[in-house]
mmCIF file of C-alpha atoms in Angstrom:
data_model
loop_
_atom_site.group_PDB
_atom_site.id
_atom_site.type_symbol
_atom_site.label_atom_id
_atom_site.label_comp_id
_atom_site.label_asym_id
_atom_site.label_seq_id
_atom_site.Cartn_x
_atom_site.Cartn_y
_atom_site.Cartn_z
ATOM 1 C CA UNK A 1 41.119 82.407 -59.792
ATOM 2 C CA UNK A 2 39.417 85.823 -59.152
ATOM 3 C CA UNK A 3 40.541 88.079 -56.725
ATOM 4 C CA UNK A 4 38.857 88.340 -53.536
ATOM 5 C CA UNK A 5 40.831 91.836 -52.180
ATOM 6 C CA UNK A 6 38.372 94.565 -51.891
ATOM 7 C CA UNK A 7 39.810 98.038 -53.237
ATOM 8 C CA UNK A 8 39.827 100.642 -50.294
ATOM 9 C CA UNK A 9 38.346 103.985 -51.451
ATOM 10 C CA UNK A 10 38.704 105.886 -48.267
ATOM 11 C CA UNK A 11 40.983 105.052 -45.154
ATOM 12 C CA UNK A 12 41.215 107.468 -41.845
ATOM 13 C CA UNK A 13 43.309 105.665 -39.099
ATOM 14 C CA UNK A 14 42.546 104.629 -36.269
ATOM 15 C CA UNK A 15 39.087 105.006 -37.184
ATOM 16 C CA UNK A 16 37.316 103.439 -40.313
ATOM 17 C CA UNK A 17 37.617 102.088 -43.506
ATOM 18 C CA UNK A 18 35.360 102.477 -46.428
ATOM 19 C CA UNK A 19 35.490 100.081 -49.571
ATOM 20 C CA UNK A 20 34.929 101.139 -53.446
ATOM 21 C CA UNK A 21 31.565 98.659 -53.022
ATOM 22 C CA UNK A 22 30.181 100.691 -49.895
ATOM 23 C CA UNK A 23 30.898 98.216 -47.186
ATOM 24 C CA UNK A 24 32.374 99.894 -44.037
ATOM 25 C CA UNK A 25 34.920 98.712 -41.756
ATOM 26 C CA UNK A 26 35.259 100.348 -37.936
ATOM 27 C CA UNK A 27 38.350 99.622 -36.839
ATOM 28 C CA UNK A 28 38.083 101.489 -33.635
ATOM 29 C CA UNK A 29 35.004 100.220 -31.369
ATOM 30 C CA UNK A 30 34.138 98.371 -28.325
ATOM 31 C CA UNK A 31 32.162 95.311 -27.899
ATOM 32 C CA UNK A 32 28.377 95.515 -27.783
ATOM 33 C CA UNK A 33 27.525 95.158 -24.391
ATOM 34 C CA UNK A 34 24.113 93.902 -22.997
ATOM 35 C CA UNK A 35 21.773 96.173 -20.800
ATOM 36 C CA UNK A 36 22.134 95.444 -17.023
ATOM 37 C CA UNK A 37 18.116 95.297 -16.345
ATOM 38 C CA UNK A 38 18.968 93.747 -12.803
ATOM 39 C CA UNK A 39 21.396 96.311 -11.885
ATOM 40 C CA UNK A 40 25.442 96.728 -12.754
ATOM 41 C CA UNK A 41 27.286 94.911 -9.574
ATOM 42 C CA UNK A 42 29.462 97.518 -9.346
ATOM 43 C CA UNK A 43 27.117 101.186 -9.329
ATOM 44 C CA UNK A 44 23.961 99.413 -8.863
ATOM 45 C CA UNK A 45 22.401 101.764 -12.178
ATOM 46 C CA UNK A 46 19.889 99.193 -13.690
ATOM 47 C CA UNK A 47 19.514 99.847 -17.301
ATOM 48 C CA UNK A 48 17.465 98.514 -20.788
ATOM 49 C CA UNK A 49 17.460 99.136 -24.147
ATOM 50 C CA UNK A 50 14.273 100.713 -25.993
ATOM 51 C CA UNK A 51 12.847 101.706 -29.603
ATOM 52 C CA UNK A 52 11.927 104.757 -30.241
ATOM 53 C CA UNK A 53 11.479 105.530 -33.848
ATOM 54 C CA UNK A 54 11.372 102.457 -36.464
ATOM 55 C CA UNK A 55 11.498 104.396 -39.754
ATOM 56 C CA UNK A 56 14.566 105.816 -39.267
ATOM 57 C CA UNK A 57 15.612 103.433 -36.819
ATOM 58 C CA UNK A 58 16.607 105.094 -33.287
ATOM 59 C CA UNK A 59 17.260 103.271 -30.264
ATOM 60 C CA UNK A 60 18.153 104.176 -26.762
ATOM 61 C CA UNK A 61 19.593 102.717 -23.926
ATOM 62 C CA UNK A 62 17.691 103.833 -20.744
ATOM 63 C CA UNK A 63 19.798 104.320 -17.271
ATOM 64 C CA UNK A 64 17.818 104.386 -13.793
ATOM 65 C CA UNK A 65 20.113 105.018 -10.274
ATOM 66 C CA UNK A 66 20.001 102.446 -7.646
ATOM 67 C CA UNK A 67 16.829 103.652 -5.809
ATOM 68 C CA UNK A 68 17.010 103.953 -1.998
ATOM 69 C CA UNK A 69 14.704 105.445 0.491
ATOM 70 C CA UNK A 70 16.038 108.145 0.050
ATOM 71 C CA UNK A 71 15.183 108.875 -3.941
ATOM 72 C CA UNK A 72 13.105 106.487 -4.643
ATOM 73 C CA UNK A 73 10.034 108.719 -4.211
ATOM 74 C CA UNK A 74 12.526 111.907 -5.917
ATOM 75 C CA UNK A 75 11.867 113.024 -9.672
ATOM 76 C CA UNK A 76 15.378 113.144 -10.789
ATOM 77 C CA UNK A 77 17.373 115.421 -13.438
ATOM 78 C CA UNK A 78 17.394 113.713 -17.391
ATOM 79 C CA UNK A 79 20.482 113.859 -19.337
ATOM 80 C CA UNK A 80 19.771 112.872 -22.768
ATOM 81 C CA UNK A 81 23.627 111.875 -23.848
ATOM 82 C CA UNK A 82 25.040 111.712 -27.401
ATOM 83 C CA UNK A 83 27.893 109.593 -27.658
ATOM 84 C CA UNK A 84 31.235 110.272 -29.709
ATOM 85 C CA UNK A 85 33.221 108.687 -32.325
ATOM 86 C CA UNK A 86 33.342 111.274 -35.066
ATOM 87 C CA UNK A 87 29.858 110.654 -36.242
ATOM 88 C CA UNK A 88 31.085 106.794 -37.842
ATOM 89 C CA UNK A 89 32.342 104.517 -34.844
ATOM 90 C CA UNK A 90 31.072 104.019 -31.222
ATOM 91 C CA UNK A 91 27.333 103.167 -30.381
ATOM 92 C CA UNK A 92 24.710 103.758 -27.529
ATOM 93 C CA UNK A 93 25.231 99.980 -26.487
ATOM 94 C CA UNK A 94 28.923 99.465 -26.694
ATOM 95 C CA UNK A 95 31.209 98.172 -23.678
ATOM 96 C CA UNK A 96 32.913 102.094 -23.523
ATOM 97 C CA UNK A 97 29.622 103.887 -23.702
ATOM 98 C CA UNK A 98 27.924 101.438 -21.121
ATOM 99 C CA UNK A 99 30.716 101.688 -18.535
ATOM 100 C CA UNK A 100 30.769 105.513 -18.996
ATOM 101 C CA UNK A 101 26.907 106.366 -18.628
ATOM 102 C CA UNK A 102 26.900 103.669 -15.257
ATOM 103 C CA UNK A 103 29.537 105.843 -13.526
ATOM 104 C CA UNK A 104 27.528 108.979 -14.573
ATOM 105 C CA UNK A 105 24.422 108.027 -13.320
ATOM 106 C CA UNK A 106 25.301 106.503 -10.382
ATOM 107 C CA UNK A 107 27.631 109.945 -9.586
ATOM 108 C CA UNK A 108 24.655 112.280 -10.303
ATOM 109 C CA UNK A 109 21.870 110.173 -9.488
ATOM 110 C CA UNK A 110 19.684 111.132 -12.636
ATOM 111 C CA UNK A 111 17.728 109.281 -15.386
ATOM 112 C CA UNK A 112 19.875 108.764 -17.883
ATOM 113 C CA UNK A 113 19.217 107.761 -22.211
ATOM 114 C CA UNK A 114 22.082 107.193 -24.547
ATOM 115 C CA UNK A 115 20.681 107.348 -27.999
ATOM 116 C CA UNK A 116 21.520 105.027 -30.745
ATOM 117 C CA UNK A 117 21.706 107.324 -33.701
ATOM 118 C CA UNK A 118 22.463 106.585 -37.233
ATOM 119 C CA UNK A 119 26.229 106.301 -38.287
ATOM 120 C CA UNK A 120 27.839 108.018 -41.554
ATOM 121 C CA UNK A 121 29.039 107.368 -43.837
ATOM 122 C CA UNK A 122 26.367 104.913 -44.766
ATOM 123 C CA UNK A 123 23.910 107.511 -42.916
ATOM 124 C CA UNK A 124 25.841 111.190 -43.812
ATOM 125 C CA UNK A 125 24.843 113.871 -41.845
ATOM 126 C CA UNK A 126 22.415 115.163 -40.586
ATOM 127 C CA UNK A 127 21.127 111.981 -40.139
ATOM 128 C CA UNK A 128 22.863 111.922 -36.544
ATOM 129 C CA UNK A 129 20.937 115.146 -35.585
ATOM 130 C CA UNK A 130 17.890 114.305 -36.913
ATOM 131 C CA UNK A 131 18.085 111.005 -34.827
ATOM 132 C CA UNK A 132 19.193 113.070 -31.680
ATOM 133 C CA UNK A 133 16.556 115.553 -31.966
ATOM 134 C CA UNK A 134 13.748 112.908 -32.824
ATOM 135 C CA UNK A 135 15.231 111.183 -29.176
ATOM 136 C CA UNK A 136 15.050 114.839 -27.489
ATOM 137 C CA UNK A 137 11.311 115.095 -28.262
ATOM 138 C CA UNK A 138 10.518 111.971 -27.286
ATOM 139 C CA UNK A 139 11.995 112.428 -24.088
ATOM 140 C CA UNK A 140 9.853 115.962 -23.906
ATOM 141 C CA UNK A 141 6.455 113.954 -25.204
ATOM 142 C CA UNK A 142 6.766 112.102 -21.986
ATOM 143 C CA UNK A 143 6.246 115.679 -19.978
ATOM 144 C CA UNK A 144 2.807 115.984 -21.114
ATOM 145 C CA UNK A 145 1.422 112.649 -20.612
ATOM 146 C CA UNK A 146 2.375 111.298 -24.111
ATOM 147 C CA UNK A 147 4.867 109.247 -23.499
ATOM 148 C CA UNK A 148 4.793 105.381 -22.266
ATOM 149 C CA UNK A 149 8.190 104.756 -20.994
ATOM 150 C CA UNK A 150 7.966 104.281 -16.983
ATOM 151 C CA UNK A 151 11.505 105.511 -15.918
ATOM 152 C CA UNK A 152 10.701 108.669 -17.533
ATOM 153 C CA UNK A 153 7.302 109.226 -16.173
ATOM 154 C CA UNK A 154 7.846 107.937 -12.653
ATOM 155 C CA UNK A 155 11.107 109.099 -12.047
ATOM 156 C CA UNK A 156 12.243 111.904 -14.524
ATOM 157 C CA UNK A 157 11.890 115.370 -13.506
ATOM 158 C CA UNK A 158 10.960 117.781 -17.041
ATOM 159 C CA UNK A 159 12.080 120.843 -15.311
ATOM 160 C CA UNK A 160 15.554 119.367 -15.344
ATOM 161 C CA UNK A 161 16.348 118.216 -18.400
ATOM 162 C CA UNK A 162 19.915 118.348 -19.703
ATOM 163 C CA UNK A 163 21.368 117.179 -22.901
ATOM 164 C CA UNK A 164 25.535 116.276 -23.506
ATOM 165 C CA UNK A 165 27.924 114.797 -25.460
ATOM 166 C CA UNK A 166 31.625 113.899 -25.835
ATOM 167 C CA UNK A 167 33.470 114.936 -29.289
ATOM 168 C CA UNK A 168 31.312 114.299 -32.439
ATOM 169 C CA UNK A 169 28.615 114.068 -29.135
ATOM 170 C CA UNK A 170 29.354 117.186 -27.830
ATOM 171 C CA UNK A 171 28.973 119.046 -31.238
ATOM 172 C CA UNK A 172 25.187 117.024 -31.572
ATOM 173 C CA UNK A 173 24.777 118.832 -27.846
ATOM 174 C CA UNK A 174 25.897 122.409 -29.077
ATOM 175 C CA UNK A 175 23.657 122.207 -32.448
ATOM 176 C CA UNK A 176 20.490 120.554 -30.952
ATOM 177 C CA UNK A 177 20.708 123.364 -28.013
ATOM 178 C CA UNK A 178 20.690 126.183 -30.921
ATOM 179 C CA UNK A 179 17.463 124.189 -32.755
ATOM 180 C CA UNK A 180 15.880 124.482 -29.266
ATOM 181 C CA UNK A 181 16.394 128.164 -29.335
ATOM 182 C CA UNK A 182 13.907 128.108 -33.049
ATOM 183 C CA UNK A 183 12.147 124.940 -32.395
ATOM 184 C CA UNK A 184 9.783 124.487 -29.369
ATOM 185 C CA UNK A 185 9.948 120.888 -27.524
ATOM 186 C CA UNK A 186 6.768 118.877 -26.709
ATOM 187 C CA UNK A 187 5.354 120.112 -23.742
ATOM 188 C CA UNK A 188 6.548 123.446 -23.913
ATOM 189 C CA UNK A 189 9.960 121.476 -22.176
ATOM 190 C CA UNK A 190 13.046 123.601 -21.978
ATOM 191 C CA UNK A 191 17.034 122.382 -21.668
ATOM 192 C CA UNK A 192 18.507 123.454 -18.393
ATOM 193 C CA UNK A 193 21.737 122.901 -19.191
ATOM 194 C CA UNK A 194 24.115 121.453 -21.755
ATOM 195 C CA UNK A 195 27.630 119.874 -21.438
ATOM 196 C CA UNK A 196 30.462 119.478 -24.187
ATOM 197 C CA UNK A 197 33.332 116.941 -23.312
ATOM 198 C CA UNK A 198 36.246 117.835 -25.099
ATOM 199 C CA UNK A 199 33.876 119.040 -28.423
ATOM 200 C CA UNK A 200 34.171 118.096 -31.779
ATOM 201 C CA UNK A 201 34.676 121.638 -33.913
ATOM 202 C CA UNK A 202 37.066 122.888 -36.711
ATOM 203 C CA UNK A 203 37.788 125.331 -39.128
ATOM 204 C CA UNK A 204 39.555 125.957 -42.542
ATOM 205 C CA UNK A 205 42.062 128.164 -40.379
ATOM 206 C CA UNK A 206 44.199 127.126 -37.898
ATOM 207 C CA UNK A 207 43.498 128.804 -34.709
ATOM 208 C CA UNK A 208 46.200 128.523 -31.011
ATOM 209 C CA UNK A 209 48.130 126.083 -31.157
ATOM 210 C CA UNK A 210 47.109 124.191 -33.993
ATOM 211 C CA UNK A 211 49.917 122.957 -36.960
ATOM 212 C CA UNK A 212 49.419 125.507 -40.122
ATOM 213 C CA UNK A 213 51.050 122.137 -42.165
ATOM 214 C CA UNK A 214 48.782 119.819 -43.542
ATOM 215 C CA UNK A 215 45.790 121.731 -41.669
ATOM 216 C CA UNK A 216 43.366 120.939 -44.477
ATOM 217 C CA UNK A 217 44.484 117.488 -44.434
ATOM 218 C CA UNK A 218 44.681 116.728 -40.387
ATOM 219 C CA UNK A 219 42.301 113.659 -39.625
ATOM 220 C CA UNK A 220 39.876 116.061 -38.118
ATOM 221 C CA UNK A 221 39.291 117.970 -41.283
ATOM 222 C CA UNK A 222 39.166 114.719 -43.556
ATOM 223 C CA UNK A 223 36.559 112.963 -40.935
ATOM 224 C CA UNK A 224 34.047 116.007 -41.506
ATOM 225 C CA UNK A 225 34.008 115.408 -45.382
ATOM 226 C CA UNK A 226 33.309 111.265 -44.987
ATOM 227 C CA UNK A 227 30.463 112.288 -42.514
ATOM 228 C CA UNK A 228 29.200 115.216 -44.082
ATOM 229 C CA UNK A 229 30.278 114.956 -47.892
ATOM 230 C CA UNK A 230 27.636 117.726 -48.889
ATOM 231 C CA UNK A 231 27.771 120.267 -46.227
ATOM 232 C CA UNK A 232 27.279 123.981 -47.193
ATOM 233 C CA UNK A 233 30.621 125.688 -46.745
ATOM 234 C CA UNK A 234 32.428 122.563 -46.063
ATOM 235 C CA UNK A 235 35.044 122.599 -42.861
ATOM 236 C CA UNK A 236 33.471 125.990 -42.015
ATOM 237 C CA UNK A 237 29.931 125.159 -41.817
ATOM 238 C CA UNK A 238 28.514 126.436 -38.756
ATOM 239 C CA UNK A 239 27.478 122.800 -37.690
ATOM 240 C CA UNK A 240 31.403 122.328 -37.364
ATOM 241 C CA UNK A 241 32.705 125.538 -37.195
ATOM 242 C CA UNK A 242 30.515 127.338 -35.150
ATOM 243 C CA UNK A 243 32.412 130.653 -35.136
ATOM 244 C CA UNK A 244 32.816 130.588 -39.202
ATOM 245 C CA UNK A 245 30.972 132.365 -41.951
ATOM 246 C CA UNK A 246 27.537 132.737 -41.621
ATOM 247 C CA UNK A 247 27.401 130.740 -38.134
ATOM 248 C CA UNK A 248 24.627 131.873 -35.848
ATOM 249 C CA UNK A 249 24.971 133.799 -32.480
ATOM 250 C CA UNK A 250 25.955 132.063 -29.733
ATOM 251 C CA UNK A 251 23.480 133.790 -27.800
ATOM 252 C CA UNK A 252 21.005 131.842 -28.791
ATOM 253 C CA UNK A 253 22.241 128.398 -27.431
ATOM 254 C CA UNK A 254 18.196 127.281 -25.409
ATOM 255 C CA UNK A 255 19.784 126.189 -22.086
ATOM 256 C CA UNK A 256 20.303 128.087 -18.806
ATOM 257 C CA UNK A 257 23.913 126.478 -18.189
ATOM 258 C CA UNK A 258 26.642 125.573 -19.883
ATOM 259 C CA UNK A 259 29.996 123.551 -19.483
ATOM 260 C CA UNK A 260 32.540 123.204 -21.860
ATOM 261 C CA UNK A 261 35.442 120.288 -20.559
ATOM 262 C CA UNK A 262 38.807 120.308 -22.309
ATOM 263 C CA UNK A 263 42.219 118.326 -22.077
ATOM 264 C CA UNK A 264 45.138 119.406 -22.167
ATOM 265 C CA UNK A 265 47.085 117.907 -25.097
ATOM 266 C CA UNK A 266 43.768 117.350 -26.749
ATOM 267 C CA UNK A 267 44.005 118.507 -30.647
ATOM 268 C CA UNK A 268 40.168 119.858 -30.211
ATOM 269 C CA UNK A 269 41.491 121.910 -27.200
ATOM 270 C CA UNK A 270 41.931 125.167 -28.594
ATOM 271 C CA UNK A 271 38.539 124.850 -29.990
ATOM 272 C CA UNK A 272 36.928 124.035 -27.308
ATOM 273 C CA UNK A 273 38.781 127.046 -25.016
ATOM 274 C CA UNK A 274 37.727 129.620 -28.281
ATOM 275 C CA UNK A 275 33.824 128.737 -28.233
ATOM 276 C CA UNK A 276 33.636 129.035 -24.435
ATOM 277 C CA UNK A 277 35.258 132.578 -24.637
ATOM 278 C CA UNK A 278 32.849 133.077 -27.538
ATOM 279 C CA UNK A 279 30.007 132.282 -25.546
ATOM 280 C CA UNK A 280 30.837 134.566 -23.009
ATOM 281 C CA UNK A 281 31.122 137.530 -25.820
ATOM 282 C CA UNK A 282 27.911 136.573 -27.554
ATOM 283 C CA UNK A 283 25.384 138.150 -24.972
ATOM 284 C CA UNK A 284 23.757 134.644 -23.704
ATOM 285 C CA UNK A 285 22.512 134.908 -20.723
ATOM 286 C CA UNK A 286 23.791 131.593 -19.128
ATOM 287 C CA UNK A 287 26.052 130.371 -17.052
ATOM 288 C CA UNK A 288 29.113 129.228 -18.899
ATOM 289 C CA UNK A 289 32.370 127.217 -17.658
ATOM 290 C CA UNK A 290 35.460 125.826 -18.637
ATOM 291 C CA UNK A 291 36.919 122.827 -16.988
ATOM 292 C CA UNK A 292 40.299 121.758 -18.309
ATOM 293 C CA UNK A 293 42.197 118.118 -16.988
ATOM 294 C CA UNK A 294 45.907 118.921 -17.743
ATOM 295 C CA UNK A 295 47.994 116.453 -19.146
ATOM 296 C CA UNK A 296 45.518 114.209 -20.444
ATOM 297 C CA UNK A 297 44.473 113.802 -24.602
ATOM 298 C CA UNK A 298 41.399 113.345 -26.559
ATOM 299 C CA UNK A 299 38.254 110.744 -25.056
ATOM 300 C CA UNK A 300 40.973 110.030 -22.261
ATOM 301 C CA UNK A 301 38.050 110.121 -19.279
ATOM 302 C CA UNK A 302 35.359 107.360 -21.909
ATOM 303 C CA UNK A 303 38.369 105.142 -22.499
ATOM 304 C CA UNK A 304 39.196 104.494 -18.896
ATOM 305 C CA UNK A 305 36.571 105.722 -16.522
ATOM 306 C CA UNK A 306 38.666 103.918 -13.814
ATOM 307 C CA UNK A 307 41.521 106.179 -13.933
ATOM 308 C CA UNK A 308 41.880 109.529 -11.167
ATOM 309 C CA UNK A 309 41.388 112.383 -14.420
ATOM 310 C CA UNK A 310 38.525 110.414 -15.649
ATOM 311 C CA UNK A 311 36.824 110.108 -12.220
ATOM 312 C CA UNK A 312 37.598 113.861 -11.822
ATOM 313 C CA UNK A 313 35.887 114.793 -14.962
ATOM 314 C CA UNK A 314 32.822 112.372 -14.287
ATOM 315 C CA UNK A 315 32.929 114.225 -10.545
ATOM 316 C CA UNK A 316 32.344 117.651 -12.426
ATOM 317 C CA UNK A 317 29.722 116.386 -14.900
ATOM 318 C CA UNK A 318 27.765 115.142 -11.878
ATOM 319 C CA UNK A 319 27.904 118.807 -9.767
ATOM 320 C CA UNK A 320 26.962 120.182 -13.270
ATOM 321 C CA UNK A 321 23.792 117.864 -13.346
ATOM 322 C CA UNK A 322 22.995 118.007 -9.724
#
């Protein structure tokens, strides 16, 4: 009797596990979750799902704040958000994401879309900021009268738009606020501000506190080459690395604000801490700050949005949107 055992090619605990026949197994996610079109019972942020591209597929779930005499005639800020989990695990319309992007809206009281972007490794980069910046300009269509999606045109407000991420999110963030800086939006739209949760970047040299041993072969640094397998300068592409060879000024970043959270015991901590500073040197003209949550690790605040740090760090992403 023939074996059934598939033969692994490529294995990177906790995350995902890719077979010599293609298939792909995520062993890190969160149930799919359904919209909450009737409002959630406990923030009272109604939400649906919507299509925006078909060929490639992109999706987006689509956040509104409970509307009270007191908003409901407001145009409110839009945060276009970019969820993590390294570019291969996590989705728009899973139980973590859904739970996170309620207590968001409902802190900062804005129109909020999670995009559904493509995953690697069956979709390798860029396919995720292709996705993300086809979702950005369909947001920005809607400014000029081109777009049919009611939350947006009734209650969005196109001289507040913000974009953000968390990890492999917060990386999309950084790189689609540099392609604003050389590509114009619909409408002429601008970014007001962008923020990166605990940021995805790395480097072929360790920098702070990170181990010399094994550098090249740390989970972060194997991740990057199942995502993005044919990326120009590998671990130092400027897409990762944005302080490596060849990367381009910070000063160019197309937003008028910028925050930059970090956790303590967070491997992507030094990173994070190093790009801010950089920002700072770089000659942009923005507003830039760091906001560290000490003795807390990597996605702590998306994992449990119910615990004090987390509702901290949702606190602070809601004065930076407001």
């Amino acid at each position: 009797m023939a074996s059934t055992t598939k033969e692994v090619a490529t294995e990177l605990l906790p995350l995902i596990r890719v077979y010599t026949d293609g298939s792909v197994e995520r062993l890190f996610a969160s149930p799919i979750v359904p919209p909450s079109p009737d409002q959630d019972p406990e923030t009272g942020v109604s939400s649906k799902d919507i299509t925006i591209s078909d060929n490639p597929s992109i999706s987006a779930r689509l956040y509104l704040p409970k509307l009270t005499p007191h908003n409901q005639n407001q145009k409110l800020p839009i945060l276009v958000y970019f969820h993590g989990g390294a570019f291969c695990v996590e989705s728009a319309f899973s139980l973590f994401s859904h739970r996170y992007l309620n207590s968001i809206v409902s802190e900062a009281n804005v129109v909020g879309i999670s995009v559904e972007y493509r995953l690697a490794p069956e979709h390798p980069l860029p396919a995720c900021y292709e996705d993300c910046w086809a979702a950005l300009q369909w947001v920005a269509s809607h400014s000029a009268d081109n777009g049919k999606e009611p939350w947006l045109i009734n209650h969005g407000d196109f001289e507040r738009i913000y974009i953000g991420g968390d990890s492999s999110g917060a990386n999309t963030a950084h790189n689609l606020a540099l392609r604003a800086g050389t590509e114009s939006l619909p409408g002429g739209v601008k970014i007001s501000g962008a923020f990166l949760s605990q940021p995805y970047f790395w480097g072929s040299k360790p920098i702070g506190s990170e181990s010399k041993e094994g550098h090249e072969k740390s989970l972060t640094s194997l991740i990057w080459s199942l995502v993005y397998p044919s990326a120009t300068g590998g671990i130092d592409s400027p897409l990762i690395n944005p302080l490596g060879p060849g990367a381009p000024s910070l000063a160019g970043l197309a937003c008028d604000k910028l925050l930059v959270c970090v956790a303590e015991k967070d491997m992507l901590r030094d990173r994070g801490v190093w790009y801010c500073d950089e920002v700072k040197k770089s000659g942009w003209k923005g507003e830039v700050e760091l906001f560290e949550v000490k003795g807390e690790d990597h996605a702590f605040h998306f994992l449990n949005v119910e615990a004090e740090n987390a509702k901290a760090v949702i606190k602070r992403l809601a004065s930076f949107l407001k």
